[in-house]
PDB file of C-alpha atoms in Angstrom:
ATOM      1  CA  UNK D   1      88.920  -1.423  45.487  1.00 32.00           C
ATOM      2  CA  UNK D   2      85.192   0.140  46.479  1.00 34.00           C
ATOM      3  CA  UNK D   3      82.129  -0.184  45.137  1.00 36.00           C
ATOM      4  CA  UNK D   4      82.338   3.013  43.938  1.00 42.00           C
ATOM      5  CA  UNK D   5      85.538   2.377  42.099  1.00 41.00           C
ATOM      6  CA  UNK D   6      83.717  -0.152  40.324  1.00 43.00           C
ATOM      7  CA  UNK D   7      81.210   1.558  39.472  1.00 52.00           C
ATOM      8  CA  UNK D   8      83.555   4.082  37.162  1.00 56.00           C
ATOM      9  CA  UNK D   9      84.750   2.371  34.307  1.00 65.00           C
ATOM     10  CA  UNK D  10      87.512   3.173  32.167  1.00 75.00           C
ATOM     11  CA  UNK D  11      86.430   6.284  29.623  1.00 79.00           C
ATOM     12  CA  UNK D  12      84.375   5.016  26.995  1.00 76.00           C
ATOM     13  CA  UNK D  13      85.178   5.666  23.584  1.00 83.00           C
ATOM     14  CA  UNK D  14      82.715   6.938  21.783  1.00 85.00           C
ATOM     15  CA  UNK D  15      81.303   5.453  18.329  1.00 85.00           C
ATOM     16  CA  UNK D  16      82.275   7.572  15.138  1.00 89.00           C
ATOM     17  CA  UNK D  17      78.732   7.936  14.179  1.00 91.00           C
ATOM     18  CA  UNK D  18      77.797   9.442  17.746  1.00 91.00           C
ATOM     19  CA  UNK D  19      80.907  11.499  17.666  1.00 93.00           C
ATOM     20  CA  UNK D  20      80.278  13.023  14.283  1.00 94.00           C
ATOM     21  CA  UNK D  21      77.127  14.373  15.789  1.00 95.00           C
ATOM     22  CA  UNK D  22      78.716  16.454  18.191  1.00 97.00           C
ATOM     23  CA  UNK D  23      79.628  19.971  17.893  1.00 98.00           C
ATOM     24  CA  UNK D  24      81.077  22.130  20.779  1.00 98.00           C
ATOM     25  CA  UNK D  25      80.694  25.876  20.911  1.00 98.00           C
ATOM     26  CA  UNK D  26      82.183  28.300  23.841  1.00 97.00           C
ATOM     27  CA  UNK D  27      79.284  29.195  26.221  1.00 98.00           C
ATOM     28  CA  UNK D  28      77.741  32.714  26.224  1.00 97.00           C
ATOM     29  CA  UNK D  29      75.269  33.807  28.778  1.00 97.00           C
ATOM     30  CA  UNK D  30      72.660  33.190  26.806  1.00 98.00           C
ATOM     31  CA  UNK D  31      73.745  29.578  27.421  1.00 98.00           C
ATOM     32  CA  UNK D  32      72.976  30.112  30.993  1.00 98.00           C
ATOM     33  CA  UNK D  33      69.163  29.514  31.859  1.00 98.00           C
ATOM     34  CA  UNK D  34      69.897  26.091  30.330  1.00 98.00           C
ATOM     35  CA  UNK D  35      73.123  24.379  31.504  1.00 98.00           C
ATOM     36  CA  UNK D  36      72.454  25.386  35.026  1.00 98.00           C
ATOM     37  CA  UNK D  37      69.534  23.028  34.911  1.00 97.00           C
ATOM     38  CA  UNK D  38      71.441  20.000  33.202  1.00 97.00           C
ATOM     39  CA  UNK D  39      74.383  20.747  35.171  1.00 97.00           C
ATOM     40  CA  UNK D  40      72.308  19.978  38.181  1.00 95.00           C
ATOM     41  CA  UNK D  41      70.463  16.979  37.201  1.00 95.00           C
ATOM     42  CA  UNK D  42      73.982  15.771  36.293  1.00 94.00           C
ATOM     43  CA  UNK D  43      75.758  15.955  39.538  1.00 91.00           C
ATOM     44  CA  UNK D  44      72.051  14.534  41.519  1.00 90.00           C
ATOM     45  CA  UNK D  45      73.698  11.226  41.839  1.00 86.00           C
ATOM     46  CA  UNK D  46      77.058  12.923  43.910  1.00 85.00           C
ATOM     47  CA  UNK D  47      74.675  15.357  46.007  1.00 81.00           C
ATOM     48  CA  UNK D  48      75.162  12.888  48.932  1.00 80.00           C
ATOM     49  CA  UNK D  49      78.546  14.031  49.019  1.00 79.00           C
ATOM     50  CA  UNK D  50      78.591  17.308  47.173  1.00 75.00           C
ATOM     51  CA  UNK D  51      75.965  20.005  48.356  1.00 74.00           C
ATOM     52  CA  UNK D  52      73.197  20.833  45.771  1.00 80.00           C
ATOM     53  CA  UNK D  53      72.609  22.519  43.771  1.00 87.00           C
ATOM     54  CA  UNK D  54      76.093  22.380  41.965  1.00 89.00           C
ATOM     55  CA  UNK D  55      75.736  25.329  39.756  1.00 93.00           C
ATOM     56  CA  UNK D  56      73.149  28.514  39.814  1.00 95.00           C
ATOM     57  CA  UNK D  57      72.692  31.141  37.281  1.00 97.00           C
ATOM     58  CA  UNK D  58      75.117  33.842  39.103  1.00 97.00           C
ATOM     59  CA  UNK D  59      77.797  31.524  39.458  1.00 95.00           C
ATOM     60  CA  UNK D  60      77.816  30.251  35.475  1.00 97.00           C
ATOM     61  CA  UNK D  61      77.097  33.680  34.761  1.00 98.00           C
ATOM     62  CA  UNK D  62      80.154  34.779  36.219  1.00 97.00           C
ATOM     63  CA  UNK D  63      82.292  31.740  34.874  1.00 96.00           C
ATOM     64  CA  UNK D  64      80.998  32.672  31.470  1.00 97.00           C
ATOM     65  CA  UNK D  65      82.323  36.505  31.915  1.00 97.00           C
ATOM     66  CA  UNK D  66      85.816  35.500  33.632  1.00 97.00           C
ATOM     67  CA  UNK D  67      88.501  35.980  30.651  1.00 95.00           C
ATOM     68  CA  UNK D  68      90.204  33.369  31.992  1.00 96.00           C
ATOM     69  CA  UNK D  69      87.594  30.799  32.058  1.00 97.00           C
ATOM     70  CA  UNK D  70      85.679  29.154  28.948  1.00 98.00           C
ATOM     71  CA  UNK D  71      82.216  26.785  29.176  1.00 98.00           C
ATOM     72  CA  UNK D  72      82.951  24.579  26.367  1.00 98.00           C
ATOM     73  CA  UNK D  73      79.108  23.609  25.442  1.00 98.00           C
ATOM     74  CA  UNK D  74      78.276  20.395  23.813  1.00 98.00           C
ATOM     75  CA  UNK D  75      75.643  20.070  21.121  1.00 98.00           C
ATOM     76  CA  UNK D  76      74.205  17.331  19.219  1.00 97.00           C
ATOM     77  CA  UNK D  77      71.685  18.405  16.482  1.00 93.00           C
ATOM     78  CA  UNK D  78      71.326  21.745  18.086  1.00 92.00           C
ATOM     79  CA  UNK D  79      70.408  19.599  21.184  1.00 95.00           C
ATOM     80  CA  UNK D  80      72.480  20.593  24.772  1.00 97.00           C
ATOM     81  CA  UNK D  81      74.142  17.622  25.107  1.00 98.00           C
ATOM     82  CA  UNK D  82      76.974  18.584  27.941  1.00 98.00           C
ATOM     83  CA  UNK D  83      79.426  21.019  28.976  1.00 98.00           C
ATOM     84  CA  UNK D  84      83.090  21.422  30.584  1.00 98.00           C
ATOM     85  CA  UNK D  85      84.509  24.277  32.551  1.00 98.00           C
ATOM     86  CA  UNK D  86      88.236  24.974  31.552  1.00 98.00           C
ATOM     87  CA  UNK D  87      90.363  27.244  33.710  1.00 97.00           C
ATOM     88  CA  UNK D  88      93.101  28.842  32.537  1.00 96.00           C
ATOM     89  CA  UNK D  89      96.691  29.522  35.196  1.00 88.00           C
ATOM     90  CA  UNK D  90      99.628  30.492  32.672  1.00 79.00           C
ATOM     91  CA  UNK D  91     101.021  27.145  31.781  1.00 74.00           C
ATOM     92  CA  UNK D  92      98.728  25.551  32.951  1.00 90.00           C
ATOM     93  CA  UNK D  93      94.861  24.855  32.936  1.00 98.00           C
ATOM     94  CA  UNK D  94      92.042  23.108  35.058  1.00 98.00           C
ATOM     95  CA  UNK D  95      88.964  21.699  33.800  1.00 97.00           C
ATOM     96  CA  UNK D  96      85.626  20.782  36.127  1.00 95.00           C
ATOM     97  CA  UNK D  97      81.747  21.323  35.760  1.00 95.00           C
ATOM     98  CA  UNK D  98      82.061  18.094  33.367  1.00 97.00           C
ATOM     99  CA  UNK D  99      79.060  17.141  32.681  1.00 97.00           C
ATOM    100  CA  UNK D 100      76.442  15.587  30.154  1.00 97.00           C
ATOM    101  CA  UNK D 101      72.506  15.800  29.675  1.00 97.00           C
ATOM    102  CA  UNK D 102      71.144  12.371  30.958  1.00 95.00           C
ATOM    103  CA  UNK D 103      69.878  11.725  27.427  1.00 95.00           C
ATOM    104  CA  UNK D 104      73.506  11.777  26.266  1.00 96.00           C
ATOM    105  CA  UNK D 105      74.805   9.821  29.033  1.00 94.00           C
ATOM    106  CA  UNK D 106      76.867   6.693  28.170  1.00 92.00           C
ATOM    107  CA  UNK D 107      77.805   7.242  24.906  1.00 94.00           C
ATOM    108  CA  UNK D 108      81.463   8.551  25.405  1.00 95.00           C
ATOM    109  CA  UNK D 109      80.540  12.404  25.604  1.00 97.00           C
ATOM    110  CA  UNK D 110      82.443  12.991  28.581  1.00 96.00           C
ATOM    111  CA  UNK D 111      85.425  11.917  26.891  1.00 96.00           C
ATOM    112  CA  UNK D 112      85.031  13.985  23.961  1.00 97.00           C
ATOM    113  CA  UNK D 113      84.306  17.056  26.263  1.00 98.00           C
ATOM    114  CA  UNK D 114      87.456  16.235  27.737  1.00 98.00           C
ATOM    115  CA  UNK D 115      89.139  16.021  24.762  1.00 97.00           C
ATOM    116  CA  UNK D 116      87.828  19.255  23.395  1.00 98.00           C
ATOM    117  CA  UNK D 117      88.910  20.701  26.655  1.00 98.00           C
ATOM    118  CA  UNK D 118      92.746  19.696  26.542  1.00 98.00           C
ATOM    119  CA  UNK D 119      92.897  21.433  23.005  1.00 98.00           C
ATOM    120  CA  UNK D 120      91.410  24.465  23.813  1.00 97.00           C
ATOM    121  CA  UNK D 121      94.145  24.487  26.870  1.00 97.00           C
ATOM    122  CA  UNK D 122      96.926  23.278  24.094  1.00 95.00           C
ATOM    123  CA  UNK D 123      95.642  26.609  21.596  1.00 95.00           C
ATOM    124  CA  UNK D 124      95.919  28.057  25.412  1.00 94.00           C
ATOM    125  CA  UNK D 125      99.148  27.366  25.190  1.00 93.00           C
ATOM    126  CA  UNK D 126      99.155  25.485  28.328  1.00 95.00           C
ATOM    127  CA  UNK D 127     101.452  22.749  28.559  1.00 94.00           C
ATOM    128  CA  UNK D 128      99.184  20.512  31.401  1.00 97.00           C
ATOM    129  CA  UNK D 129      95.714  19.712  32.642  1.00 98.00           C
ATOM    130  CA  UNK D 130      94.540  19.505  36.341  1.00 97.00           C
ATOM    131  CA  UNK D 131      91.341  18.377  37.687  1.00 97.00           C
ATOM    132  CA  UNK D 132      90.420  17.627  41.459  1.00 93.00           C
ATOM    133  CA  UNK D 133      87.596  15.144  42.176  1.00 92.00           C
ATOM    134  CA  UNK D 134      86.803  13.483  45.292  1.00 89.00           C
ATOM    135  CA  UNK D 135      88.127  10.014  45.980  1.00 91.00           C
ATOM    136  CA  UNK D 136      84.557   9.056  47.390  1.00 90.00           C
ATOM    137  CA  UNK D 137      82.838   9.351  43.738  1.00 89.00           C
ATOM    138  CA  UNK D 138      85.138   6.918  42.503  1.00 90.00           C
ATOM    139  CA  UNK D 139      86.426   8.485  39.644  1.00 91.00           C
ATOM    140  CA  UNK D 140      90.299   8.535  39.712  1.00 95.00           C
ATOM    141  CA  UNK D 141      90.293   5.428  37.799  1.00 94.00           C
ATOM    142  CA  UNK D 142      88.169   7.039  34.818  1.00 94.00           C
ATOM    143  CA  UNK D 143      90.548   9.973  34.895  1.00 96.00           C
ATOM    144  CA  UNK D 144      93.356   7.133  34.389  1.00 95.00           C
ATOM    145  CA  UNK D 145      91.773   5.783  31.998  1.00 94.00           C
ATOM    146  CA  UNK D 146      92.527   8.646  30.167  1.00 96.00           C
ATOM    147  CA  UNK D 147      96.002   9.370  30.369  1.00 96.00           C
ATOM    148  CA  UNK D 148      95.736  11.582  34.169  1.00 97.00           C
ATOM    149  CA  UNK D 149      97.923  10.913  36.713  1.00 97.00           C
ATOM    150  CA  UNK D 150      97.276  11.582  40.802  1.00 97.00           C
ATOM    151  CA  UNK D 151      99.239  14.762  41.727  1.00 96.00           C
ATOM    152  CA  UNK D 152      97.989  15.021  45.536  1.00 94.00           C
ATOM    153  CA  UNK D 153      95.940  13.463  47.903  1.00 94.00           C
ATOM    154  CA  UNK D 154      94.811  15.650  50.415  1.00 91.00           C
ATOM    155  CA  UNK D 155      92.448  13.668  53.037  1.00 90.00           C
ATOM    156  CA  UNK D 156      89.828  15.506  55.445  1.00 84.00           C
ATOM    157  CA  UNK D 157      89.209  18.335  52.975  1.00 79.00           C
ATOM    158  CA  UNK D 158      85.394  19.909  52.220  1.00 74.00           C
ATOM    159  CA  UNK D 159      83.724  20.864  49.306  1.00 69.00           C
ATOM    160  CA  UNK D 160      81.467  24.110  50.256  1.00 63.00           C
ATOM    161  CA  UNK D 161      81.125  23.606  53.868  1.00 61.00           C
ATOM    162  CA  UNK D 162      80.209  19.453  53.053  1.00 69.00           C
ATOM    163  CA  UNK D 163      82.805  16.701  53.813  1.00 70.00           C
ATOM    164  CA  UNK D 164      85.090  15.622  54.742  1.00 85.00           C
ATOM    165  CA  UNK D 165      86.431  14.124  51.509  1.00 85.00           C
ATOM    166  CA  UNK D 166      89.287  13.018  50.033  1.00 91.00           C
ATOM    167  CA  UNK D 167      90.323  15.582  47.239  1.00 91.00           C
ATOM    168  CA  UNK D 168      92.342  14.090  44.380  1.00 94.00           C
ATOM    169  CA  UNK D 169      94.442  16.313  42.537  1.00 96.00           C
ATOM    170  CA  UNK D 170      95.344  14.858  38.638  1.00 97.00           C
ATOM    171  CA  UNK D 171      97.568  15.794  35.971  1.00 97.00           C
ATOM    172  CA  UNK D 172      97.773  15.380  32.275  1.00 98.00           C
ATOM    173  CA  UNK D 173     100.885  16.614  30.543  1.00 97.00           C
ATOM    174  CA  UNK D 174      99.122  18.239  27.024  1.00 96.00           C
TER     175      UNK D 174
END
């Protein structure tokens, strides 16, 4: 096990009070201007291994306006609390751009975001869940922890020109 394994835990569950607090809304591109920002502060900590900045305004704005694409957007009191990225591929559907304000950080909002993105897929009617993550962040185990299972393994790949990495394909049967 590495260090960085450690350092992702198993999914946290979230209390029932914090979870009652959340609301989640498809992203518009009025949404834009500010998940781009807390997208980015989000994915700081990985930027030694994936390139900054990890979103921009064209490339949300264009995930917001792809049919087969939805920005699930978190909220807490009217408050941006985090987002997902689902994809949508017949049966199937592949979620990424996970991420949560660092004010909401810790309290099991990634795994709600999660959740809310495996029933939008299920409404979908997609019958599985993909991700890919890179081994290097440490986060297989998390994804585990949750009920995915590693597809593929597919060593010396890149992410936007940086790597190489190991890319980490996992499922979820929804």
């Amino acid at each position: 096990m590495t260090v960085d394994e450690r350092s992702a835990p198993a999914a946290k569950r979230p209390a029932d009070a914090f979870a009652a607090t959340v609301s989640f809304r498809v992203a518009t591109a009025a949404d834009v201007p500010a998940l781009v920002p807390m997208i980015n502060e989000t994915y700081l900590r990985a930027a030694w291994l994936l390139p900054a900045p990890r979103a921009t305004a064209e490339l949300l704005t264009g995930e917001v306006a792809d049919t087969a694409t939805r920005v699930i957007v978190a909220e807490v009191q009217a408050a941006l609390a985090g987002c997902v990225r689902v994809r949508l591929h017949g049966d199937g559907a592949w979620f990424g751009l996970l991420a949560a304000a660092l004010s909401f950080q810790g309290r099991g909002l990634a795994s709600l975001l999660i959740a809310e993105a495996e029933a939008l897929a299920r409404l979908e009617g997609c019958d599985s869940m993909r991700l890919d993550c890179a081994e290097e962040l440490g986060l297989p185990p998390y994804y585990a922890s949750l009920g995915y299972d590693i597809e593929s393994r597919e060593e010396n790949a890149y992410f936007k020109h940086k790597g190489p990495i190991t890319r980490i394909v996992m499922n979820k049967a929804l």
